Amino acid sequence: MGVDPSAALEYTWIACLLMQLLRGWLILRIANTFVGLRVMLLVFTKNIVELLTIVSLLAIGMMVFAILIFAAEIGVDGGFYTAWEGCWWAVITMTTVGYGDMYPHNWPGYIIGACCAVTGIMITAMSIPIVSSNFNVYYNHVTLATAHIKRRVKELRAKHGSQVENFPGPVAL
């Protein structure tokens, strides 16, 4: 009685999916270890409204530029044959990835492409000051709190001596 190869493949696939879930859990565990990652998670959770606003602006821009590029390239050979292709092109252009698999083929398309790229840069650039300024605020706060805890533990150990011999010291914030 042998093992069914398709069942073994299915179990392997399930194991791979579980490993993917564990990877996310591992990242969260690492984030609890490193102060910078904890602060970054805190910044993202505290600024979720602002970041969702920026994502919404990117989505609206993507839809607008997808329709515009589709309309500008509707009769051109090698142009955009569906609006979904325009959506793909707009996302890639707005995020400045620029794979080069799709591109405009006439002057109206070039102008729309330039406007799409500049708009994408402006929208994504808005998120940088939000995240970086709040990261600095939270990181400085955590650094000062950690220094205060270490100083307080040192004072307690000096004052009480062997009574706090097994005191665990500064705990993770």
Short mmCIF file of C-alpha atoms in Angstrom, two decimals, residues 65 93-94 96 111-125:
data_model
loop_
_atom_site.label_atom_id
_atom_site.label_comp_id
_atom_site.label_asym_id
_atom_site.label_seq_id
_atom_site.Cartn_x
_atom_site.Cartn_y
_atom_site.Cartn_z
CA PHE A 65 -5.26 57.89 -15.13
CA THR A 93 3.67 54.44 -13.18
CA MET A 94 2.33 56.12 -10.03
CA THR A 96 7.51 54.71 -10.03
CA ILE A 111 1.38 63.83 -21.55
CA ILE A 112 -0.97 61.66 -19.49
CA GLY A 113 1.97 59.42 -18.53
CA ALA A 114 4.03 62.37 -17.35
CA CYS A 115 1.12 63.73 -15.31
CA CYS A 116 0.51 60.26 -13.84
CA ALA A 117 4.15 59.89 -12.77
CA VAL A 118 4.32 63.36 -11.21
CA THR A 119 1.00 62.83 -9.39
CA GLY A 120 2.19 59.48 -8.05
CA ILE A 121 5.42 61.01 -6.77
CA MET A 122 3.54 63.82 -5.03
CA ILE A 123 1.04 61.45 -3.40
CA THR A 124 3.65 58.97 -2.17
CA ALA A 125 5.92 61.80 -1.00
#
